[in-house]
Structure formats: C-alpha cells, structure tokens
CSV table of C-alpha atoms in Angstrom, one decimal:
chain,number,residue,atom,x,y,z
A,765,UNK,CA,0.0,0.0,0.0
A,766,UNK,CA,1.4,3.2,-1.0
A,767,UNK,CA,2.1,6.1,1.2
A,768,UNK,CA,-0.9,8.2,0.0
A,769,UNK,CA,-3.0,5.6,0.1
A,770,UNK,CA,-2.3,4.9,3.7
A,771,UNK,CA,-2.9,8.8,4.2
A,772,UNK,CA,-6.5,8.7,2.8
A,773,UNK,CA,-7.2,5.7,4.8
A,774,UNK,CA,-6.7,7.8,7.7
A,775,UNK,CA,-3.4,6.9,8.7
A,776,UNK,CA,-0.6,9.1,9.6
A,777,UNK,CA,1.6,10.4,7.8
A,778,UNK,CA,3.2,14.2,8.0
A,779,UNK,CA,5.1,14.8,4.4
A,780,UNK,CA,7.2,17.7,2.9
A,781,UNK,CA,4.5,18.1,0.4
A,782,UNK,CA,1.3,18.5,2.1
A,783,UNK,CA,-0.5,21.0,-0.1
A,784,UNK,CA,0.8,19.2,-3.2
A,785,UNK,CA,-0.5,15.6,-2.5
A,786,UNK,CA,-3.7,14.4,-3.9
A,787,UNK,CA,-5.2,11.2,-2.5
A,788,UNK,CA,-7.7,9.1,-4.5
A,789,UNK,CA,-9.6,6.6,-2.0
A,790,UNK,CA,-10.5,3.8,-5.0
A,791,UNK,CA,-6.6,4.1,-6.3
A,792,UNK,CA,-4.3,5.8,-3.7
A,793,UNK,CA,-2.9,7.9,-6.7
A,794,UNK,CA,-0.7,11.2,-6.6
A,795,UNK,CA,-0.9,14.1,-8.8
A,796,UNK,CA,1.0,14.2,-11.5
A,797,UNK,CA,4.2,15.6,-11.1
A,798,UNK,CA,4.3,15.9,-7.2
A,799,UNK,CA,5.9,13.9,-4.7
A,800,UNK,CA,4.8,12.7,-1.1
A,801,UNK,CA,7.5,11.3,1.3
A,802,UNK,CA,7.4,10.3,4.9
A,803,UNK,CA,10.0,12.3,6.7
A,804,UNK,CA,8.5,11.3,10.4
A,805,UNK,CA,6.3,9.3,12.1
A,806,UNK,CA,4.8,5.6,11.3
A,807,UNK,CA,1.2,4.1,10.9
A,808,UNK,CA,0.9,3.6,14.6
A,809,UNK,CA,0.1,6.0,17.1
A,810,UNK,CA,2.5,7.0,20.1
A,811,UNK,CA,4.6,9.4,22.0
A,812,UNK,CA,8.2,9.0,21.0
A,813,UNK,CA,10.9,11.4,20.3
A,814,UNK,CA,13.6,10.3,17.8
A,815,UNK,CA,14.6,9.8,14.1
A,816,UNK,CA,12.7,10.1,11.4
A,817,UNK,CA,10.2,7.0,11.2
A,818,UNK,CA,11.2,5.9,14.8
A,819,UNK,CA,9.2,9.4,16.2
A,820,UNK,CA,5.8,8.3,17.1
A,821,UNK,CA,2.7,11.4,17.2
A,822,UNK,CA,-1.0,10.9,18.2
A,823,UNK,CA,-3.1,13.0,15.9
A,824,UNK,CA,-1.0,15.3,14.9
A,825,UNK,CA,-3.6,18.0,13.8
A,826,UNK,CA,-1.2,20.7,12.3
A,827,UNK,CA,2.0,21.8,11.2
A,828,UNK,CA,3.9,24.9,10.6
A,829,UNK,CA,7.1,25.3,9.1
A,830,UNK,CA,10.4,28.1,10.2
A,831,UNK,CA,12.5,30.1,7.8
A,832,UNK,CA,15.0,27.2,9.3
A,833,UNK,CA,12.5,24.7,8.1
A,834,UNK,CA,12.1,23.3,11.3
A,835,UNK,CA,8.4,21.5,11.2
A,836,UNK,CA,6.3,22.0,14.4
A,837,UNK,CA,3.6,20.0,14.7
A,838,UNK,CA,0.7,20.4,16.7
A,839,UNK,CA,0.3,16.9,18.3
A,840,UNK,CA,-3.1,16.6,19.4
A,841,UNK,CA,-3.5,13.8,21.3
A,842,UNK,CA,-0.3,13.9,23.0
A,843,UNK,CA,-0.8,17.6,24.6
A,844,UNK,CA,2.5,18.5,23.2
A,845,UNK,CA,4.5,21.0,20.4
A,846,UNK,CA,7.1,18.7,18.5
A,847,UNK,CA,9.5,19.7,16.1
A,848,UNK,CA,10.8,18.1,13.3
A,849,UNK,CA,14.5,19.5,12.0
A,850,UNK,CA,15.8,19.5,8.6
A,851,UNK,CA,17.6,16.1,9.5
A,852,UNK,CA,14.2,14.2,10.5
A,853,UNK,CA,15.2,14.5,14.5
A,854,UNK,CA,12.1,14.6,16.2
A,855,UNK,CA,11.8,16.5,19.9
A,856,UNK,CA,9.2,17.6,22.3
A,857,UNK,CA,9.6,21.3,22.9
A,858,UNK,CA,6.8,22.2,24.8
A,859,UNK,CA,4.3,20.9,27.2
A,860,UNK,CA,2.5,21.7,30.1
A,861,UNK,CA,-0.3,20.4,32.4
A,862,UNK,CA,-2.5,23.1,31.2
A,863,UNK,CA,-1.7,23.0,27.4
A,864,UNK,CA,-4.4,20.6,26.3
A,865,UNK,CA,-5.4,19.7,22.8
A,866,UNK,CA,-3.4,22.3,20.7
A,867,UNK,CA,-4.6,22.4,17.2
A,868,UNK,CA,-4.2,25.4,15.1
A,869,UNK,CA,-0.3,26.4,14.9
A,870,UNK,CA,2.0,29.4,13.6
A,871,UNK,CA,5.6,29.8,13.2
A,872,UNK,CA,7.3,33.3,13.6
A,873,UNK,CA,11.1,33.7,14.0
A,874,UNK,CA,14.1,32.6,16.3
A,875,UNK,CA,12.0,29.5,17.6
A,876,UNK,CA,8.9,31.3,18.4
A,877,UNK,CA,5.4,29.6,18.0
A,878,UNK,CA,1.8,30.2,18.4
A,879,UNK,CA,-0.4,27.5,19.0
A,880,UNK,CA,-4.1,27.2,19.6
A,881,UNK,CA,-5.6,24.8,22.5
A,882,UNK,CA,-9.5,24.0,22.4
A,883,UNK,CA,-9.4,23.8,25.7
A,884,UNK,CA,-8.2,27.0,27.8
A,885,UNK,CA,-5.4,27.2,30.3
A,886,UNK,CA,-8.0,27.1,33.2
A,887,UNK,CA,-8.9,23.4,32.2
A,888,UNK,CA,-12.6,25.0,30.5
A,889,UNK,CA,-13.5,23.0,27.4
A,890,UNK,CA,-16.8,24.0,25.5
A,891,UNK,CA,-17.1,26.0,22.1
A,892,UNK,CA,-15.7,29.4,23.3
A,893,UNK,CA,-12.4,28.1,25.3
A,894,UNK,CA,-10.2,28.4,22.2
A,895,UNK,CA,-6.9,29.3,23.6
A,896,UNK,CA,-3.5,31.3,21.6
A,897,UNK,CA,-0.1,30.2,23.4
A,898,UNK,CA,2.9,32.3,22.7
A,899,UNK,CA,5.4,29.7,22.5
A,900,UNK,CA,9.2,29.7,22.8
A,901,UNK,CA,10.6,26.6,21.4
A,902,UNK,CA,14.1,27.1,22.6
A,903,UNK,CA,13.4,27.5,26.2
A,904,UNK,CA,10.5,25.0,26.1
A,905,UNK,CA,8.5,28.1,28.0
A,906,UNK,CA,4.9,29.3,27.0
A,907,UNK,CA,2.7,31.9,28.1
A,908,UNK,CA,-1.2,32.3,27.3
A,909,UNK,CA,-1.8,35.4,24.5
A,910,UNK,CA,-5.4,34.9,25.0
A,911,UNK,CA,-8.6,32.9,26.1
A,912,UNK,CA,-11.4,32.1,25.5
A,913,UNK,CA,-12.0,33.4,21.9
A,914,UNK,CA,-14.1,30.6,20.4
A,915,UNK,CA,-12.6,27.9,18.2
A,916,UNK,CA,-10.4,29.5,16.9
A,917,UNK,CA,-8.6,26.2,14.9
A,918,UNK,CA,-7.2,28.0,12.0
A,919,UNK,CA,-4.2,30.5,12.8
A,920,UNK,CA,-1.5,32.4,10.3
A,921,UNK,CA,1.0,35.2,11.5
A,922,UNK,CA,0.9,38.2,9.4
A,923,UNK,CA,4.3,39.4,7.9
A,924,UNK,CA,4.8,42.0,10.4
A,925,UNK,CA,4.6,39.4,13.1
A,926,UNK,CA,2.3,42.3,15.1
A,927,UNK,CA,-1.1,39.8,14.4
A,928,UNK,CA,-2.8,36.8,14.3
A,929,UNK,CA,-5.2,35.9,11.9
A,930,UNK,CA,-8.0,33.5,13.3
A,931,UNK,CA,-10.6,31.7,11.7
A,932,UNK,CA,-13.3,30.3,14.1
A,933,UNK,CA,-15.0,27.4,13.0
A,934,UNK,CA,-18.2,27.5,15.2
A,935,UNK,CA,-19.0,30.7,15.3
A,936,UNK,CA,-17.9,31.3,11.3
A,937,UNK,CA,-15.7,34.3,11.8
A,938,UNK,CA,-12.2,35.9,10.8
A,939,UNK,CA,-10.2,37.6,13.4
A,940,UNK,CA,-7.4,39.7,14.1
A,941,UNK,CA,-5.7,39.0,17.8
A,942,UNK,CA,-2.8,41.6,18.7
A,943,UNK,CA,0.2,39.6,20.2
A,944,UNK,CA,0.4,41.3,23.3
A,945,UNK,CA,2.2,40.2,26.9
A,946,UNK,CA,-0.8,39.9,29.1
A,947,UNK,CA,-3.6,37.2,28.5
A,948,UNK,CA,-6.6,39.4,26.7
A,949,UNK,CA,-10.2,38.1,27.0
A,950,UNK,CA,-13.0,36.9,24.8
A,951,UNK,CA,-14.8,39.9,25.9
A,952,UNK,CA,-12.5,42.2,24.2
A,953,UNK,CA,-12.8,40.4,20.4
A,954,UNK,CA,-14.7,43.0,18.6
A,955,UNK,CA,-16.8,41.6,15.9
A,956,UNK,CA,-16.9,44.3,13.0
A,957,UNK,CA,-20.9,44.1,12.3
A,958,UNK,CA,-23.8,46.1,12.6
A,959,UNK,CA,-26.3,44.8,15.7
A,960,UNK,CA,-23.5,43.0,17.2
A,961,UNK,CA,-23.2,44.4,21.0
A,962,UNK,CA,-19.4,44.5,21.9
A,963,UNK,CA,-17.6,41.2,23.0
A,964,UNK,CA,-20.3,39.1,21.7
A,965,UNK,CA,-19.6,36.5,18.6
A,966,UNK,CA,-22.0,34.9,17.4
A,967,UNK,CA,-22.6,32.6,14.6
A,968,UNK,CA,-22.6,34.7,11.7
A,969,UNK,CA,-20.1,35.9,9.2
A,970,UNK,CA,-17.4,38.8,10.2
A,971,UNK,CA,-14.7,40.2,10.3
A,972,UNK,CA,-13.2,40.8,13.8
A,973,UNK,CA,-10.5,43.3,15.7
A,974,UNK,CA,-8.7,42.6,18.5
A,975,UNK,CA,-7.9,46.2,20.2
C-alpha cells in the first residue's frame, strides 16, 4: 500500500509536500508531477521522540514550518508542540499540564510559535475556550496570548509578526488577535458588524478586531 494511500485511509503520515498531494480513495494515486515522502512518524500511534520513522505522534492535527525549516507539529492527542528538523530528529519542545489539545499552529522567528488549545489554560473545554499560546521553542516556555476566543482552529501570522489571523469554525468568523504580553479576554474580540453588541460572537459571518 502506497504512502498516500495509507494517508486517505486515515493513517498518519506528515510529508514535505502537504499542499501538493492528492489522494484518491479507489486508487491511492498522486498528482502528476508531485511527490509525497514520509519524513516522520509511522502508521501507529504514540509518544516517541527520535529519528525520522522511529518518532511516534497521536493525531497530529497541524504543522507549521520556520524560515530554518524546522516542522512543528501540533500533536493533538499527545498535549504536546514537537519539532521536526531538517535532519528528521524529532523532539518535544513544549508541554504543560495546562496546554491541552493544541490544534491550530504558527511559526514566527528565532523559535517562536503560536499555538491554539480547544481547551483554555483554566482546564474550560466548550465552544468558546479556544486558547493562543505564545510559545518559545528554545526555552521549552509558553505563556497564554489569550482565552477564551471561540474555536479559533485556523491560525496564520501576518508578515509583520504584530497579528494573528483567526478563523473560528463554530461561530464562522475571521479575526485579528494583537500579540500582546498579558492574556486578553473573549470579551475584548470586537466583531466588525452592525447589531452585534461589543464582546459578543456569534454565529454569523465577520470580520473581527482585537484592540
């Protein structure tokens, strides 16, 4: 069974061409012209750091890649940030009783990540506990951005580094979140709609300012 085949059977597998693979469930086949090759992990489900194929995740939900091209991966199931090198070394740089189910995940520079937990660093889980970690991959340190904004499971850094971007898929909105030192509440996500009172995101389509 090939690689991509494996992948659409719902196997793991993280690859240096994840926006280039195709995966046909009857055949298994791969676009023309692109490539898919396993750089880490294997088809079974763990918590190991190592080499290449010896590194075990459990559900890793998301990856974000360095101007180093160091991979981090959000691992889901494991409550962890791992990082994958340019070698294949994998290694657990951050976790944390409180950092629980990270999903959405951002690189910036000098080893600097943002990550989003569903559940919030006050052990709250329900469909506004989304979670942004400041992360800092070389100290294996983390402090929480913000709470409590939602689901907040998609996250990009814009070029400036100053912003996130968020998109929230329960309540179907796209926000901006200022990177700031002190953890900011839900209450001060300011949807950018008519009828809206302050704070309150609901589940309709906007655009969103953190202030």
């Amino acid at each position: 069974m090939s690689i991509c085949s494996r992948l659409c059977a719902g196997m793991m597998v993280l690859s240096v061409s994840l926006a280039l693979v195709g995966c046909n469930a009857g055949s298994g086949s791969v676009i023309s012209g692109a490539q898919s090759s396993l750089i880490a992990g294997s088809f079974l489900s763990g918590n190991t750091d190592g080499a290449s194929t010896a590194a075990r995740f459990n559900n890793p939900a998301n990856v974000a890649v360095d101007n180093a091209n160091n991979i981090f991966v959000a691992d889901y199931d494991n409550n962890l940030v791992r990082k994958i090198d340019p070698a294949g070394n994998v290694s657990t740089v951050f976790s944390n009783p409180n950092f629980v189910n990270p999903f959405g995940i951002a690189a910036g520079g000098g080893g600097i990540v943002y990550v989003e937990t569903d559940q919030n660093d006050t052990g709250t889980r329900n469909s506004t506990s989304g979670t942004v970690w400041r992360i800092n991959t070389n100290t294996s340190t983390g402090t929480v951005v913000a709470r409590n904004l939602g689901r907040p499971r998609g996250i990009a850094l814009l070029a400036d580094g100053s912003k996130l971007v968020l998109s929230d898929v329960n309540h179907h909105t796209i926000s901006l979140l200022s990177i700031a030192a002190e953890p900011l509440r839900y209450s001060q996500v300011h949807p950018i709609q008519r009828g809206l009172p302050m704070g309150q995101v609901g589940r309709h389509s906007s655009i969103a300012l953190m202030v």
